Amino acid sequence: MSEEAGAVIIGGGVNGLGTAYYLGKKGYDDVIVLEKSYIGSGASGRSGGGIRQQWTSKENVKLAKRTRKRFEKLDEELDTDIEFYQGGYLVLAFTEEETEQFPKNVEMQNSLGLDTKYISPEEAKEIVPQLDISDVKGATFNGTDGTMYPFPVVNGYARAVREMGIDVRDHTEVLDIERDGDEITAVKTDDGVIETDTVVNAAGGWSSNVAEMLDVELPNKPYRHEIMVTEPYERFLEPMVISFHHGIYFSQSAHGNVVGGIGNPDEEPGLNQRSSLWFMKKFSDTLLDFIPAFGGVNMIRQWAGFYDTTPDGQPIIGSVPEVERFYQLNGFSGHGFMVSAAVDEVTAELVSGESPSFDIERLNVKRFEEMDIEEEGGVVG
Ligand SMILES: Cc1cc2nc3c(=O)[nH]c(=O)nc-3n(C[C@H](O)[C@H](O)[C@H](O)COP(=O)(O)OP(=O)(O)OC[C@H]3O[C@@H](n4cnc5c(N)ncnc54)[C@H](O)[C@@H]3O)c2cc1C
């Protein structure tokens, strides 16, 4: 069986579906989104739900600010409650290096219109009274950051794009992409062939594998990141609390559950999504150092997903030199929701032949060969 499509989007996560949504808003309905498992089965359904604008690179700050503004209206747009709660992000400094760097981050973020503040440990304790501040040297806080619930976002997008006439196919795996010279001709799935000249690679942790189908090499590597959730409690924690130094983040969801994770610096790259005992112990011990009162809290579930990691911690957006109309939308590391709406809208503009409304030159894959890359220092977990 063979059929035709104006564009095929590989990946039914927030970015594949977000791009379909912006294409749908432009009136395109000959688009097919392919997802090898269920909607949100990749990193999107495994995320911590954080929406943070406090980044160290200008690109990420701008993308995140634009996305936060979109998320403030997403309930209305998708006609669903995405549980976006703007309790802020409290970023704790524990080292001399951080106390030197954080005020510079604040200055840069302020220059881009964000109201981030550098605050003392005592002011941090006013925001989270249960926090042990004995080792905290300072902090930054932005009150418009927050958290959302990933599932209503991805399912809301899927429903909205289907209503726009776009075909979203779950449990349909892309096996190969065919090309004639530098032009794409077809996408081969486990359910038939789709003739198309345009493909968006929004395959998250699998994006390098998808690129290989066209002999395109991406520098992305998937790394397992683990996360857990506790029983629900009455709200006591307003912001998401994070520490780059410890690699930990935790917040309280709209339902009252504490959700948090911690990175393992010794994790090897690979497609491993198993949970580990190491995580459960490391996360619990570190969390108790931050908030001793968490001693009586019960963890109910842990899981793992991938950070699709690039060498500079910033996403890869746009065209590749080797193949025409093969657009990358990947490499989101631990912040694919936070920048999603901005990059999805730009990708829809590229697919539809419009000039991008946001300068994405520094996010093109060519940067690794041709530019001095600016490493993002704000990845946590
Ligand atoms: C533990 C954890 C916590 C996180 N916390 C946050 C957070 O607080 N805030 C934040 O912004 N981000 C967070 N992230 C990162 C965020 O979840 C991701 O960056 C984001 O979800 C990426 O979305 P995506 O749509 O690009 O990719 P994904 O959601 O990974 O979707 C890609 C999809 O492509 C599909 N696919 C792959 N290959 C094929 C194929 N051959 N054929 C068909 N389909 C295919 C996969 O099944 C997958 O569903 C976290 C990630 C993890 C793992």
Short mmCIF file of C-alpha atoms and ligand atoms in Angstrom, two decimals:
data_model
loop_
_atom_site.label_atom_id
_atom_site.label_comp_id
_atom_site.label_asym_id
_atom_site.label_seq_id
_atom_site.Cartn_x
_atom_site.Cartn_y
_atom_site.Cartn_z
CA MET A 1 0.00 0.00 0.00
CA SER A 2 1.38 3.44 -0.92
CA GLU A 3 -0.04 6.88 -0.16
CA GLU A 4 1.13 10.49 -0.35
CA ALA A 5 1.69 13.22 2.22
CA GLY A 6 2.92 16.81 2.08
CA ALA A 7 5.08 16.12 5.14
CA VAL A 8 5.75 13.27 7.55
CA ILE A 9 6.63 14.04 11.17
CA ILE A 10 8.44 11.23 12.97
CA GLY A 11 7.67 11.24 16.71
CA GLY A 12 4.45 11.59 18.69
CA GLY A 13 5.96 13.61 21.53
CA VAL A 14 5.44 17.24 22.43
CA ASN A 15 7.63 18.52 19.58
CA GLY A 16 6.34 16.36 16.73
CA LEU A 17 2.75 17.06 17.74
CA GLY A 18 3.46 20.74 18.48
CA THR A 19 4.85 21.17 14.96
CA ALA A 20 1.79 19.41 13.51
CA TYR A 21 -0.35 21.82 15.54
CA TYR A 22 1.36 24.92 14.09
CA LEU A 23 1.15 23.44 10.57
CA GLY A 24 -2.54 22.76 11.14
CA LYS A 25 -3.06 26.36 12.24
CA LYS A 26 -1.58 27.43 8.89
CA GLY A 27 -4.18 25.30 7.12
CA TYR A 28 -2.06 22.26 6.24
CA ASP A 29 -3.86 18.95 6.60
CA ASP A 30 -1.78 16.67 4.33
CA VAL A 31 0.60 15.97 7.19
CA ILE A 32 1.09 12.58 8.87
CA VAL A 33 2.55 12.17 12.38
CA LEU A 34 4.02 8.71 13.01
CA GLU A 35 4.61 7.34 16.50
CA LYS A 36 6.04 3.86 16.98
CA SER A 37 4.38 3.37 20.37
CA TYR A 38 1.67 5.34 22.23
CA ILE A 39 1.43 9.15 22.17
CA GLY A 40 3.86 10.56 24.74
CA SER A 41 5.71 7.25 25.16
CA GLY A 42 9.11 8.90 24.61
CA ALA A 43 10.64 11.51 26.92
CA SER A 44 7.46 13.59 26.74
CA GLY A 45 5.44 11.24 28.94
CA ARG A 46 8.39 10.80 31.32
CA SER A 47 9.18 14.46 31.95
CA GLY A 48 9.29 16.31 35.27
CA GLY A 49 6.94 18.95 33.92
CA GLY A 50 9.23 21.91 34.58
CA ILE A 51 8.88 25.12 32.54
CA ARG A 52 11.99 27.20 33.29
CA GLN A 53 13.27 30.32 31.56
CA GLN A 54 16.42 30.66 33.68
CA TRP A 55 19.14 29.49 31.28
CA THR A 56 22.77 30.47 30.73
CA SER A 57 22.61 30.77 26.92
CA LYS A 58 20.66 33.59 25.28
CA GLU A 59 19.13 31.16 22.76
CA ASN A 60 17.55 29.01 25.44
CA VAL A 61 16.32 32.02 27.44
CA LYS A 62 14.60 33.46 24.36
CA LEU A 63 13.08 30.10 23.33
CA ALA A 64 11.89 29.40 26.88
CA LYS A 65 10.38 32.85 27.37
CA ARG A 66 8.43 32.53 24.13
CA THR A 67 7.27 29.05 25.11
CA ARG A 68 6.23 30.08 28.65
CA LYS A 69 3.99 32.76 27.15
CA ARG A 70 2.40 30.13 24.87
CA PHE A 71 1.90 27.74 27.78
CA GLU A 72 0.01 30.46 29.67
CA LYS A 73 -2.61 30.29 26.88
CA LEU A 74 -2.45 26.58 26.06
CA ASP A 75 -5.45 25.62 28.25
CA GLU A 76 -7.62 27.84 26.13
CA GLU A 77 -6.01 26.86 22.81
CA LEU A 78 -6.24 23.11 23.42
CA ASP A 79 -9.43 23.29 25.46
CA THR A 80 -7.84 21.21 28.20
CA ASP A 81 -6.32 21.82 31.63
CA ILE A 82 -2.55 21.41 31.28
CA GLU A 83 -2.16 22.20 35.01
CA PHE A 84 0.37 24.97 34.39
CA TYR A 85 1.21 26.28 37.86
CA GLN A 86 3.52 29.31 37.99
CA GLY A 87 5.04 28.87 41.42
CA GLY A 88 8.48 29.88 40.13
CA TYR A 89 11.86 28.13 39.98
CA LEU A 90 14.32 28.43 42.84
CA VAL A 91 17.86 27.72 41.60
CA LEU A 92 20.25 27.16 44.53
CA ALA A 93 23.96 28.02 44.51
CA PHE A 94 26.32 25.83 46.56
CA THR A 95 29.78 26.74 45.23
CA GLU A 96 31.91 29.88 44.85
CA GLU A 97 31.79 29.35 41.09
CA GLU A 98 27.99 29.41 41.19
CA THR A 99 27.85 32.55 43.36
CA GLU A 100 30.04 34.24 40.73
CA GLN A 101 28.11 32.90 37.73
CA PHE A 102 24.50 33.26 38.95
CA PRO A 103 24.44 37.10 39.13
CA LYS A 104 25.79 37.12 35.53
CA ASN A 105 22.97 34.78 34.47
CA VAL A 106 20.47 37.12 36.15
CA GLU A 107 21.91 40.15 34.38
CA MET A 108 21.68 38.42 30.98
CA GLN A 109 18.12 37.18 31.69
CA ASN A 110 17.05 40.67 32.87
CA SER A 111 18.48 42.12 29.62
CA LEU A 112 16.14 39.75 27.73
CA GLY A 113 13.11 40.95 29.70
CA LEU A 114 12.93 38.30 32.42
CA ASP A 115 12.33 39.37 36.00
CA THR A 116 14.83 36.92 37.57
CA LYS A 117 16.35 37.97 40.91
CA TYR A 118 19.52 36.97 42.74
CA ILE A 119 18.55 36.34 46.37
CA SER A 120 20.19 35.38 49.69
CA PRO A 121 19.87 31.94 51.37
CA GLU A 122 17.52 33.53 53.94
CA GLU A 123 15.27 34.85 51.15
CA ALA A 124 15.31 31.36 49.58
CA LYS A 125 14.10 29.99 52.92
CA GLU A 126 11.24 32.47 52.94
CA ILE A 127 10.11 30.93 49.63
CA VAL A 128 10.59 27.32 50.84
CA PRO A 129 10.48 27.38 54.67
CA GLN A 130 11.38 23.65 54.96
CA LEU A 131 14.68 24.13 53.09
CA ASP A 132 17.94 23.42 54.95
CA ILE A 133 20.08 26.40 53.93
CA SER A 134 23.24 25.55 55.92
CA ASP A 135 25.25 24.94 52.71
CA VAL A 136 23.30 27.27 50.39
CA LYS A 137 25.36 30.31 49.31
CA GLY A 138 22.75 32.15 47.24
CA ALA A 139 19.94 31.53 44.76
CA THR A 140 18.07 32.86 41.79
CA PHE A 141 14.30 33.04 41.55
CA ASN A 142 11.88 33.70 38.74
CA GLY A 143 8.19 33.71 39.63
CA THR A 144 6.82 33.16 36.12
CA ASP A 145 8.57 29.77 35.77
CA GLY A 146 6.46 26.79 36.82
CA THR A 147 5.32 23.24 36.16
CA MET A 148 2.69 21.56 33.98
CA TYR A 149 1.41 18.02 33.50
CA PRO A 150 2.89 16.52 30.29
CA PHE A 151 0.02 14.17 29.35
CA PRO A 152 -2.75 16.75 28.81
CA VAL A 153 -0.25 18.72 26.69
CA VAL A 154 0.61 15.85 24.32
CA ASN A 155 -2.89 14.40 24.26
CA GLY A 156 -4.35 17.90 23.85
CA TYR A 157 -2.10 18.54 20.86
CA ALA A 158 -2.98 15.13 19.36
CA ARG A 159 -6.70 15.80 19.68
CA ALA A 160 -6.40 19.34 18.29
CA VAL A 161 -4.39 18.29 15.23
CA ARG A 162 -6.72 15.39 14.48
CA GLU A 163 -9.60 17.87 14.56
CA MET A 164 -7.65 19.94 12.02
CA GLY A 165 -7.62 16.92 9.68
CA ILE A 166 -4.02 15.86 10.35
CA ASP A 167 -3.41 12.14 10.62
CA VAL A 168 -1.73 11.06 13.88
CA ARG A 169 -0.86 7.37 13.76
CA ASP A 170 0.33 5.68 16.91
CA HIS A 171 1.91 2.21 16.93
CA THR A 172 3.35 2.88 13.47
CA GLU A 173 7.12 2.64 13.24
CA VAL A 174 9.30 4.26 10.60
CA LEU A 175 11.67 1.58 9.33
CA ASP A 176 13.47 3.52 6.62
CA ILE A 177 13.47 6.76 4.64
CA GLU A 178 14.17 6.63 0.92
CA ARG A 179 15.93 9.29 -1.15
CA ASP A 180 16.87 9.97 -4.75
CA GLY A 181 20.11 12.00 -4.66
CA ASP A 182 19.56 14.77 -2.12
CA GLU A 183 15.75 14.58 -2.27
CA ILE A 184 13.54 12.52 0.03
CA THR A 185 11.08 10.33 -1.87
CA ALA A 186 9.30 8.15 0.69
CA VAL A 187 8.97 7.00 4.29
CA LYS A 188 8.71 3.26 4.83
CA THR A 189 6.73 2.15 7.88
CA ASP A 190 5.67 -1.20 9.31
CA ASP A 191 2.25 -0.41 7.85
CA GLY A 192 3.17 0.63 4.30
CA VAL A 193 4.94 3.35 2.31
CA ILE A 194 4.19 7.09 2.38
CA GLU A 195 5.46 9.11 -0.58
CA THR A 196 6.69 12.51 0.57
CA ASP A 197 9.54 14.96 0.01
CA THR A 198 9.50 16.38 3.54
CA VAL A 199 10.39 14.74 6.87
CA VAL A 200 10.66 16.25 10.36
CA ASN A 201 12.89 14.25 12.68
CA ALA A 202 11.25 14.69 16.11
CA ALA A 203 12.24 11.23 17.31
CA GLY A 204 13.77 12.29 20.65
CA GLY A 205 16.29 9.72 21.95
CA TRP A 206 16.03 7.87 18.64
CA SER A 207 16.71 10.92 16.45
CA SER A 208 20.27 9.84 15.54
CA ASN A 209 18.91 6.43 14.42
CA VAL A 210 16.28 8.14 12.26
CA ALA A 211 18.92 10.44 10.71
CA GLU A 212 21.07 7.39 9.91
CA MET A 213 18.24 6.14 7.66
CA LEU A 214 19.32 8.97 5.30
CA ASP A 215 23.04 8.59 6.03
CA VAL A 216 22.96 11.82 8.04
CA GLU A 217 25.12 11.83 11.15
CA LEU A 218 23.86 13.74 14.19
CA PRO A 219 26.00 14.28 17.31
CA ASN A 220 23.05 13.50 19.65
CA LYS A 221 23.31 10.67 22.16
CA PRO A 222 20.52 9.35 24.41
CA TYR A 223 21.22 9.21 28.15
CA ARG A 224 18.92 7.58 30.68
CA HIS A 225 17.52 9.95 33.31
CA GLU A 226 15.46 8.71 36.23
CA ILE A 227 12.61 10.35 38.09
CA MET A 228 10.10 9.51 40.85
CA VAL A 229 6.78 10.58 42.32
CA THR A 230 5.49 10.45 45.91
CA GLU A 231 2.02 10.12 47.39
CA PRO A 232 0.00 13.35 47.18
CA TYR A 233 0.21 15.90 50.03
CA GLU A 234 -1.50 19.21 50.71
CA ARG A 235 0.46 21.93 48.88
CA PHE A 236 3.49 23.07 50.85
CA LEU A 237 6.00 23.64 48.05
CA GLU A 238 5.43 26.53 45.66
CA PRO A 239 8.42 26.52 43.28
CA MET A 240 10.45 23.87 41.50
CA VAL A 241 13.73 23.67 43.46
CA ILE A 242 16.91 22.78 41.57
CA SER A 243 20.64 22.50 42.11
CA PHE A 244 23.05 22.15 39.19
CA HIS A 245 25.77 21.20 41.67
CA HIS A 246 23.82 18.16 42.95
CA GLY A 247 21.98 17.50 39.66
CA ILE A 248 18.67 17.40 41.57
CA TYR A 249 15.24 18.95 40.92
CA PHE A 250 11.92 18.57 42.73
CA SER A 251 8.51 20.23 42.73
CA GLN A 252 4.95 19.55 43.84
CA SER A 253 2.37 18.83 41.17
CA ALA A 254 -1.14 20.27 41.04
CA HIS A 255 -2.35 16.94 42.50
CA GLY A 256 0.02 17.33 45.48
CA ASN A 257 2.57 14.66 44.48
CA VAL A 258 6.23 15.55 44.86
CA VAL A 259 7.98 14.86 41.54
CA GLY A 260 11.76 14.88 41.23
CA GLY A 261 14.90 13.43 39.75
CA ILE A 262 18.65 13.40 40.01
CA GLY A 263 21.28 12.85 37.32
CA ASN A 264 23.92 10.14 37.39
CA PRO A 265 27.22 11.59 36.17
CA ASP A 266 28.48 8.04 35.44
CA GLU A 267 25.56 7.12 33.16
CA GLU A 268 26.76 5.78 29.80
CA PRO A 269 24.90 6.75 26.62
CA GLY A 270 22.44 4.15 25.30
CA LEU A 271 18.78 3.24 24.91
CA ASN A 272 18.30 1.99 28.48
CA GLN A 273 14.98 2.93 30.13
CA ARG A 274 15.17 0.59 33.13
CA SER A 275 14.81 1.92 36.67
CA SER A 276 17.66 1.49 39.14
CA LEU A 277 18.01 1.07 42.89
CA TRP A 278 20.93 3.51 42.69
CA PHE A 279 18.51 6.26 41.73
CA MET A 280 16.01 5.52 44.50
CA LYS A 281 18.70 5.70 47.18
CA LYS A 282 20.67 8.62 45.74
CA PHE A 283 17.58 10.72 45.15
CA SER A 284 16.10 10.02 48.61
CA ASP A 285 19.38 10.74 50.44
CA THR A 286 19.97 13.99 48.55
CA LEU A 287 16.37 15.14 48.93
CA LEU A 288 16.59 14.63 52.69
CA ASP A 289 19.70 16.84 52.81
CA PHE A 290 17.68 19.58 51.12
CA ILE A 291 14.43 19.10 53.06
CA PRO A 292 14.86 16.95 56.21
CA ALA A 293 11.07 17.04 56.75
CA PHE A 294 10.67 14.76 53.69
CA GLY A 295 11.68 11.83 55.95
CA GLY A 296 8.09 10.58 56.23
CA VAL A 297 7.17 10.97 52.56
CA ASN A 298 6.32 7.82 50.56
CA MET A 299 7.67 7.32 47.05
CA ILE A 300 5.04 5.50 44.97
CA ARG A 301 6.62 5.17 41.53
CA GLN A 302 9.89 5.67 39.65
CA TRP A 303 10.64 5.54 35.94
CA ALA A 304 13.26 6.53 33.36
CA GLY A 305 13.46 8.25 30.00
CA PHE A 306 16.04 9.77 27.68
CA TYR A 307 17.74 13.11 27.54
CA ASP A 308 18.57 13.36 23.81
CA THR A 309 21.87 15.10 24.46
CA THR A 310 23.93 17.33 22.15
CA PRO A 311 27.55 18.38 22.78
CA ASP A 312 26.48 21.93 23.76
CA GLY A 313 23.22 21.13 25.58
CA GLN A 314 21.16 23.06 23.02
CA PRO A 315 18.65 21.63 20.55
CA ILE A 316 19.25 20.99 16.84
CA ILE A 317 16.69 22.78 14.69
CA GLY A 318 16.36 23.12 10.93
CA SER A 319 17.82 21.78 7.72
CA VAL A 320 20.87 19.53 7.13
CA PRO A 321 23.41 20.02 4.33
CA GLU A 322 23.13 16.44 2.98
CA VAL A 323 19.39 16.12 2.23
CA GLU A 324 16.79 18.67 1.21
CA ARG A 325 13.67 19.14 3.34
CA PHE A 326 14.91 16.91 6.15
CA TYR A 327 14.27 19.07 9.22
CA GLN A 328 15.77 18.34 12.61
CA LEU A 329 13.77 19.00 15.77
CA ASN A 330 15.72 17.13 18.41
CA GLY A 331 18.58 17.25 20.93
CA PHE A 332 16.37 18.70 23.67
CA SER A 333 18.27 17.20 26.56
CA GLY A 334 16.24 17.88 29.76
CA HIS A 335 14.34 20.87 28.46
CA GLY A 336 12.23 19.81 25.48
CA PHE A 337 8.95 21.08 26.94
CA MET A 338 10.40 24.38 28.12
CA VAL A 339 11.39 25.45 24.60
CA SER A 340 8.79 23.44 22.67
CA ALA A 341 6.23 25.97 21.45
CA ALA A 342 8.94 28.32 20.10
CA VAL A 343 10.86 25.65 18.16
CA ASP A 344 7.72 23.88 16.95
CA GLU A 345 6.33 27.09 15.51
CA VAL A 346 9.64 27.82 13.75
CA THR A 347 9.77 24.27 12.36
CA ALA A 348 6.25 24.68 10.97
CA GLU A 349 7.45 27.89 9.29
CA LEU A 350 10.42 26.07 7.71
CA VAL A 351 8.24 23.21 6.46
CA SER A 352 5.78 25.63 4.91
CA GLY A 353 8.56 27.64 3.21
CA GLU A 354 8.23 30.78 5.33
CA SER A 355 11.20 32.64 6.81
CA PRO A 356 11.61 31.69 10.45
CA SER A 357 10.20 34.25 12.89
CA PHE A 358 13.05 33.43 15.27
CA ASP A 359 16.77 33.37 14.43
CA ILE A 360 17.69 29.68 14.49
CA GLU A 361 21.08 29.98 12.75
CA ARG A 362 22.96 29.13 15.95
CA LEU A 363 20.75 26.07 16.48
CA ASN A 364 21.49 24.48 13.10
CA VAL A 365 23.53 21.26 13.14
CA LYS A 366 26.20 23.08 11.08
CA ARG A 367 27.28 24.90 14.25
CA PHE A 368 29.29 21.87 15.39
CA GLU A 369 31.49 22.16 12.27
CA GLU A 370 31.42 25.87 11.51
CA MET A 371 30.92 27.95 14.66
CA ASP A 372 32.26 28.49 18.17
CA ILE A 373 29.61 26.69 20.15
CA GLU A 374 28.22 28.25 23.34
CA GLU A 375 27.71 25.48 25.87
CA GLU A 376 24.51 25.65 27.91
CA GLY A 377 25.42 25.45 31.61
CA GLY A 378 21.89 25.16 32.94
CA VAL A 379 21.02 21.51 32.25
CA VAL A 380 19.90 19.74 35.42
CA GLY A 381 19.24 16.09 36.23
C1 LIG B 1 13.28 12.05 33.53
C2 LIG B 1 13.09 13.23 32.62
C3 LIG B 1 12.69 14.45 33.13
C4 LIG B 1 12.51 15.55 32.30
N1 LIG B 1 12.07 16.73 32.82
C5 LIG B 1 11.82 17.78 31.99
C6 LIG B 1 11.26 18.99 32.50
O1 LIG B 1 11.02 19.13 33.70
N2 LIG B 1 10.99 19.98 31.63
C7 LIG B 1 11.27 19.87 30.28
O2 LIG B 1 11.06 20.82 29.52
N3 LIG B 1 11.80 18.73 29.77
C8 LIG B 1 12.07 17.70 30.60
N4 LIG B 1 12.60 16.55 30.10
C9 LIG B 1 12.94 16.50 28.67
C10 LIG B 1 11.69 16.40 27.84
O3 LIG B 1 10.85 15.39 28.35
C11 LIG B 1 12.09 16.09 26.39
O4 LIG B 1 13.09 16.98 25.97
C12 LIG B 1 10.89 16.24 25.47
O5 LIG B 1 9.81 15.50 25.96
C13 LIG B 1 11.26 15.79 24.08
O6 LIG B 1 10.09 15.74 23.34
P1 LIG B 1 10.15 15.26 21.84
O7 LIG B 1 8.79 15.35 21.30
O8 LIG B 1 11.23 16.02 21.14
O9 LIG B 1 10.67 13.74 21.93
P2 LIG B 1 9.95 12.47 22.60
O10 LIG B 1 8.91 12.83 23.57
O11 LIG B 1 11.04 11.57 23.07
O12 LIG B 1 9.22 11.83 21.37
C14 LIG B 1 9.90 11.18 20.36
C15 LIG B 1 9.00 10.05 19.90
O13 LIG B 1 9.52 9.50 18.68
C16 LIG B 1 9.11 8.16 18.63
N5 LIG B 1 9.95 7.47 17.66
C17 LIG B 1 11.29 7.25 17.72
N6 LIG B 1 11.71 6.57 16.66
C18 LIG B 1 10.61 6.35 15.88
C19 LIG B 1 10.40 5.67 14.65
N7 LIG B 1 11.41 5.07 13.99
N8 LIG B 1 9.16 5.62 14.15
C20 LIG B 1 8.11 6.23 14.79
N9 LIG B 1 8.26 6.87 15.99
C21 LIG B 1 9.49 6.94 16.52
C22 LIG B 1 9.33 7.68 20.06
O14 LIG B 1 8.58 6.53 20.36
C23 LIG B 1 8.91 8.89 20.88
O15 LIG B 1 7.60 8.80 21.38
C24 LIG B 1 12.77 15.43 30.90
C25 LIG B 1 13.16 14.19 30.37
C26 LIG B 1 13.31 13.10 31.21
C27 LIG B 1 13.73 11.79 30.63
#
